[in-house]
């Protein structure tokens, strides 16, 4: 009986180790430095709402009411034409409407993926937007029409962005 119990415990321990390794691999998603450079938008004529990427860094129009712009970290998913976007910092934010969404920089996760940009063969890009994860509130923010590019696209997702310039 003791040997069976010990075997059971050891097999559980092995499962836990494999489970932790699997989670680690999923969250790490093999990435390499980004080479991508360019600007994309739903409507290129509107230069206030665009996604700009320069290799490992980016800049994004996030929210219109308080004119919020954020800086991004960009990582290329190896063996795919996909780029992970992560929140790096607040670039600028106005205080026009105190009751509307605002960013407190230290509350936003800098490790979670906020979106994925998938380059298409025709030069366009599909943006799969997730939103910013607020660690203090433990929830996603700037999702749906709170994200300016989705609002500009009539609430439809995923976003198909045109290359600009």
PDB file of C-alpha atoms in Angstrom:
ATOM      1  CA  UNK A   1       0.000   0.000   0.000  1.00  0.00           C
ATOM      2  CA  UNK A   2       2.805   2.424   0.889  1.00  0.00           C
ATOM      3  CA  UNK A   3       4.617   1.680  -2.373  1.00  0.00           C
ATOM      4  CA  UNK A   4       1.444   2.369  -4.389  1.00  0.00           C
ATOM      5  CA  UNK A   5       0.906   5.639  -2.523  1.00  0.00           C
ATOM      6  CA  UNK A   6       4.541   6.650  -3.096  1.00  0.00           C
ATOM      7  CA  UNK A   7       4.263   5.787  -6.806  1.00  0.00           C
ATOM      8  CA  UNK A   8       1.083   7.872  -7.003  1.00  0.00           C
ATOM      9  CA  UNK A   9       2.759  10.870  -5.340  1.00  0.00           C
ATOM     10  CA  UNK A  10       5.797  10.620  -7.614  1.00  0.00           C
ATOM     11  CA  UNK A  11       3.612  10.439 -10.733  1.00  0.00           C
ATOM     12  CA  UNK A  12       1.692  13.529  -9.571  1.00  0.00           C
ATOM     13  CA  UNK A  13       4.988  15.310  -9.017  1.00  0.00           C
ATOM     14  CA  UNK A  14       6.023  14.383 -12.572  1.00  0.00           C
ATOM     15  CA  UNK A  15       2.727  15.683 -13.960  1.00  0.00           C
ATOM     16  CA  UNK A  16       3.200  18.961 -12.107  1.00  0.00           C
ATOM     17  CA  UNK A  17       6.688  19.356 -13.535  1.00  0.00           C
ATOM     18  CA  UNK A  18       5.436  18.712 -17.084  1.00  0.00           C
ATOM     19  CA  UNK A  19       2.504  21.061 -16.556  1.00  0.00           C
ATOM     20  CA  UNK A  20       4.806  23.851 -15.377  1.00  0.00           C
ATOM     21  CA  UNK A  21       7.155  23.289 -18.330  1.00  0.00           C
ATOM     22  CA  UNK A  22       4.222  23.373 -20.757  1.00  0.00           C
ATOM     23  CA  UNK A  23       2.934  26.635 -19.276  1.00  0.00           C
ATOM     24  CA  UNK A  24       6.404  28.111 -19.463  1.00  0.00           C
ATOM     25  CA  UNK A  25       6.724  27.242 -23.145  1.00  0.00           C
ATOM     26  CA  UNK A  26       3.271  28.600 -23.960  1.00  0.00           C
ATOM     27  CA  UNK A  27       3.927  31.921 -22.230  1.00  0.00           C
ATOM     28  CA  UNK A  28       7.421  32.292 -23.678  1.00  0.00           C
ATOM     29  CA  UNK A  29       6.338  31.641 -27.299  1.00  0.00           C
ATOM     30  CA  UNK A  30       9.685  31.566 -29.074  1.00  0.00           C
ATOM     31  CA  UNK A  31      10.323  35.118 -30.210  1.00  0.00           C
ATOM     32  CA  UNK A  32      13.192  36.850 -31.921  1.00  0.00           C
ATOM     33  CA  UNK A  33      14.013  40.534 -32.344  1.00  0.00           C
ATOM     34  CA  UNK A  34      11.677  42.299 -34.736  1.00  0.00           C
ATOM     35  CA  UNK A  35      12.892  43.640 -38.090  1.00  0.00           C
ATOM     36  CA  UNK A  36       9.540  45.212 -38.975  1.00  0.00           C
ATOM     37  CA  UNK A  37       9.308  48.887 -39.935  1.00  0.00           C
ATOM     38  CA  UNK A  38       6.200  50.681 -41.098  1.00  0.00           C
ATOM     39  CA  UNK A  39       2.962  52.434 -40.345  1.00  0.00           C
ATOM     40  CA  UNK A  40      -0.515  50.909 -40.603  1.00  0.00           C
ATOM     41  CA  UNK A  41      -4.001  52.319 -40.103  1.00  0.00           C
ATOM     42  CA  UNK A  42      -7.661  51.645 -40.797  1.00  0.00           C
ATOM     43  CA  UNK A  43      -7.712  54.925 -42.741  1.00  0.00           C
ATOM     44  CA  UNK A  44      -4.241  56.198 -43.674  1.00  0.00           C
ATOM     45  CA  UNK A  45      -5.481  59.771 -44.252  1.00  0.00           C
ATOM     46  CA  UNK A  46      -6.209  60.030 -40.529  1.00  0.00           C
ATOM     47  CA  UNK A  47      -2.674  60.332 -39.187  1.00  0.00           C
ATOM     48  CA  UNK A  48      -3.896  60.574 -35.577  1.00  0.00           C
ATOM     49  CA  UNK A  49      -4.974  56.936 -35.479  1.00  0.00           C
ATOM     50  CA  UNK A  50      -2.179  54.667 -36.579  1.00  0.00           C
ATOM     51  CA  UNK A  51       0.177  51.927 -35.522  1.00  0.00           C
ATOM     52  CA  UNK A  52       3.822  52.724 -36.132  1.00  0.00           C
ATOM     53  CA  UNK A  53       6.561  50.109 -35.723  1.00  0.00           C
ATOM     54  CA  UNK A  54      10.321  50.592 -35.867  1.00  0.00           C
ATOM     55  CA  UNK A  55      11.904  47.184 -35.236  1.00  0.00           C
ATOM     56  CA  UNK A  56      11.493  46.379 -31.503  1.00  0.00           C
ATOM     57  CA  UNK A  57       9.558  49.538 -30.662  1.00  0.00           C
ATOM     58  CA  UNK A  58       6.201  50.917 -31.622  1.00  0.00           C
ATOM     59  CA  UNK A  59       3.750  53.742 -31.102  1.00  0.00           C
ATOM     60  CA  UNK A  60      -0.031  53.429 -31.056  1.00  0.00           C
ATOM     61  CA  UNK A  61      -3.082  55.680 -30.892  1.00  0.00           C
ATOM     62  CA  UNK A  62      -5.107  54.113 -28.115  1.00  0.00           C
ATOM     63  CA  UNK A  63      -8.031  56.286 -27.047  1.00  0.00           C
ATOM     64  CA  UNK A  64      -9.628  59.437 -28.390  1.00  0.00           C
ATOM     65  CA  UNK A  65     -11.401  61.191 -25.488  1.00  0.00           C
ATOM     66  CA  UNK A  66      -8.217  61.793 -23.478  1.00  0.00           C
ATOM     67  CA  UNK A  67      -5.855  61.580 -26.477  1.00  0.00           C
ATOM     68  CA  UNK A  68      -3.919  58.586 -25.150  1.00  0.00           C
ATOM     69  CA  UNK A  69      -0.891  57.300 -27.049  1.00  0.00           C
ATOM     70  CA  UNK A  70       1.280  54.419 -25.901  1.00  0.00           C
ATOM     71  CA  UNK A  71       4.728  53.050 -26.627  1.00  0.00           C
ATOM     72  CA  UNK A  72       5.038  49.377 -27.539  1.00  0.00           C
ATOM     73  CA  UNK A  73       7.541  46.557 -27.341  1.00  0.00           C
ATOM     74  CA  UNK A  74       7.475  44.446 -30.509  1.00  0.00           C
ATOM     75  CA  UNK A  75       8.674  40.839 -30.757  1.00  0.00           C
ATOM     76  CA  UNK A  76       8.575  38.600 -33.822  1.00  0.00           C
ATOM     77  CA  UNK A  77       7.167  35.104 -33.347  1.00  0.00           C
ATOM     78  CA  UNK A  78       9.816  32.834 -34.828  1.00  0.00           C
ATOM     79  CA  UNK A  79       8.823  30.810 -37.904  1.00  0.00           C
ATOM     80  CA  UNK A  80       5.674  32.906 -38.437  1.00  0.00           C
ATOM     81  CA  UNK A  81       4.783  36.249 -39.963  1.00  0.00           C
ATOM     82  CA  UNK A  82       3.391  37.395 -36.610  1.00  0.00           C
ATOM     83  CA  UNK A  83       4.497  40.102 -34.222  1.00  0.00           C
ATOM     84  CA  UNK A  84       3.531  40.300 -30.552  1.00  0.00           C
ATOM     85  CA  UNK A  85       2.716  43.730 -29.175  1.00  0.00           C
ATOM     86  CA  UNK A  86       3.276  44.515 -25.514  1.00  0.00           C
ATOM     87  CA  UNK A  87       2.704  47.687 -23.531  1.00  0.00           C
ATOM     88  CA  UNK A  88       5.978  49.541 -22.880  1.00  0.00           C
ATOM     89  CA  UNK A  89       4.898  52.902 -21.453  1.00  0.00           C
ATOM     90  CA  UNK A  90       2.554  55.825 -21.729  1.00  0.00           C
ATOM     91  CA  UNK A  91       3.672  58.183 -24.502  1.00  0.00           C
ATOM     92  CA  UNK A  92       1.134  60.938 -23.807  1.00  0.00           C
ATOM     93  CA  UNK A  93      -2.267  61.462 -22.233  1.00  0.00           C
ATOM     94  CA  UNK A  94      -4.472  64.523 -21.933  1.00  0.00           C
ATOM     95  CA  UNK A  95      -6.807  65.250 -19.058  1.00  0.00           C
ATOM     96  CA  UNK A  96      -9.817  66.434 -21.033  1.00  0.00           C
ATOM     97  CA  UNK A  97     -12.394  64.159 -19.388  1.00  0.00           C
ATOM     98  CA  UNK A  98     -11.655  62.865 -15.896  1.00  0.00           C
ATOM     99  CA  UNK A  99     -14.642  60.466 -15.987  1.00  0.00           C
ATOM    100  CA  UNK A 100     -13.314  58.680 -19.109  1.00  0.00           C
ATOM    101  CA  UNK A 101     -10.598  56.055 -19.354  1.00  0.00           C
ATOM    102  CA  UNK A 102      -7.093  56.969 -18.269  1.00  0.00           C
ATOM    103  CA  UNK A 103      -3.849  55.055 -17.837  1.00  0.00           C
ATOM    104  CA  UNK A 104      -1.850  54.801 -14.643  1.00  0.00           C
ATOM    105  CA  UNK A 105       1.440  53.578 -16.092  1.00  0.00           C
ATOM    106  CA  UNK A 106       2.525  51.416 -13.153  1.00  0.00           C
ATOM    107  CA  UNK A 107      -0.857  49.600 -13.118  1.00  0.00           C
ATOM    108  CA  UNK A 108      -0.504  48.227 -16.662  1.00  0.00           C
ATOM    109  CA  UNK A 109       1.307  44.919 -17.249  1.00  0.00           C
ATOM    110  CA  UNK A 110       4.385  45.243 -19.409  1.00  0.00           C
ATOM    111  CA  UNK A 111       4.651  41.464 -19.859  1.00  0.00           C
ATOM    112  CA  UNK A 112       1.243  40.510 -21.242  1.00  0.00           C
ATOM    113  CA  UNK A 113       0.594  40.522 -24.974  1.00  0.00           C
ATOM    114  CA  UNK A 114      -1.879  43.290 -25.820  1.00  0.00           C
ATOM    115  CA  UNK A 115      -2.232  42.399 -29.481  1.00  0.00           C
ATOM    116  CA  UNK A 116      -0.864  40.402 -32.353  1.00  0.00           C
ATOM    117  CA  UNK A 117      -0.022  41.837 -35.775  1.00  0.00           C
ATOM    118  CA  UNK A 118      -0.100  39.319 -38.624  1.00  0.00           C
ATOM    119  CA  UNK A 119       1.373  40.462 -41.926  1.00  0.00           C
ATOM    120  CA  UNK A 120      -0.548  39.415 -45.002  1.00  0.00           C
ATOM    121  CA  UNK A 121       0.864  38.734 -48.459  1.00  0.00           C
ATOM    122  CA  UNK A 122      -0.922  41.766 -49.941  1.00  0.00           C
ATOM    123  CA  UNK A 123       0.958  44.182 -47.634  1.00  0.00           C
ATOM    124  CA  UNK A 124      -1.967  44.635 -45.273  1.00  0.00           C
ATOM    125  CA  UNK A 125      -1.833  43.539 -41.652  1.00  0.00           C
ATOM    126  CA  UNK A 126      -4.387  41.901 -39.400  1.00  0.00           C
ATOM    127  CA  UNK A 127      -4.402  43.263 -35.867  1.00  0.00           C
ATOM    128  CA  UNK A 128      -5.853  40.912 -33.270  1.00  0.00           C
ATOM    129  CA  UNK A 129      -6.358  43.242 -30.327  1.00  0.00           C
ATOM    130  CA  UNK A 130      -6.565  41.942 -26.756  1.00  0.00           C
ATOM    131  CA  UNK A 131      -6.354  45.092 -24.627  1.00  0.00           C
ATOM    132  CA  UNK A 132      -4.205  46.381 -21.783  1.00  0.00           C
ATOM    133  CA  UNK A 133      -4.150  44.313 -18.610  1.00  0.00           C
ATOM    134  CA  UNK A 134      -4.643  46.457 -15.513  1.00  0.00           C
ATOM    135  CA  UNK A 135      -2.872  44.564 -12.708  1.00  0.00           C
ATOM    136  CA  UNK A 136      -4.460  46.640  -9.946  1.00  0.00           C
ATOM    137  CA  UNK A 137      -8.024  46.085 -11.219  1.00  0.00           C
ATOM    138  CA  UNK A 138      -7.141  42.602 -12.543  1.00  0.00           C
ATOM    139  CA  UNK A 139      -8.982  43.123 -15.816  1.00  0.00           C
ATOM    140  CA  UNK A 140      -8.480  44.087 -19.448  1.00  0.00           C
ATOM    141  CA  UNK A 141      -9.029  47.708 -20.421  1.00  0.00           C
ATOM    142  CA  UNK A 142      -9.239  49.506 -23.770  1.00  0.00           C
ATOM    143  CA  UNK A 143     -11.112  46.666 -25.436  1.00  0.00           C
ATOM    144  CA  UNK A 144     -13.886  46.896 -28.019  1.00  0.00           C
ATOM    145  CA  UNK A 145     -14.842  50.451 -28.980  1.00  0.00           C
ATOM    146  CA  UNK A 146     -12.658  51.817 -26.153  1.00  0.00           C
ATOM    147  CA  UNK A 147      -9.730  51.035 -28.476  1.00  0.00           C
ATOM    148  CA  UNK A 148      -9.636  53.811 -31.058  1.00  0.00           C
ATOM    149  CA  UNK A 149      -8.795  51.685 -34.112  1.00  0.00           C
ATOM    150  CA  UNK A 150     -11.734  49.340 -33.412  1.00  0.00           C
ATOM    151  CA  UNK A 151     -14.018  52.341 -32.966  1.00  0.00           C
ATOM    152  CA  UNK A 152     -12.733  53.794 -36.244  1.00  0.00           C
ATOM    153  CA  UNK A 153     -13.443  50.426 -37.915  1.00  0.00           C
ATOM    154  CA  UNK A 154     -17.099  50.517 -36.874  1.00  0.00           C
ATOM    155  CA  UNK A 155     -16.582  48.092 -33.991  1.00  0.00           C
ATOM    156  CA  UNK A 156     -15.548  45.221 -36.299  1.00  0.00           C
ATOM    157  CA  UNK A 157     -12.647  42.898 -35.440  1.00  0.00           C
ATOM    158  CA  UNK A 158     -10.135  41.639 -36.296  1.00  0.00           C
ATOM    159  CA  UNK A 159      -8.808  44.841 -37.785  1.00  0.00           C
ATOM    160  CA  UNK A 160      -7.388  44.800 -41.294  1.00  0.00           C
ATOM    161  CA  UNK A 161      -4.893  47.653 -41.458  1.00  0.00           C
ATOM    162  CA  UNK A 162      -3.575  49.303 -44.616  1.00  0.00           C
ATOM    163  CA  UNK A 163       0.121  50.091 -45.000  1.00  0.00           C
ATOM    164  CA  UNK A 164       0.627  53.880 -44.960  1.00  0.00           C
ATOM    165  CA  UNK A 165       3.298  56.231 -46.366  1.00  0.00           C
TER     166      UNK A 165
END
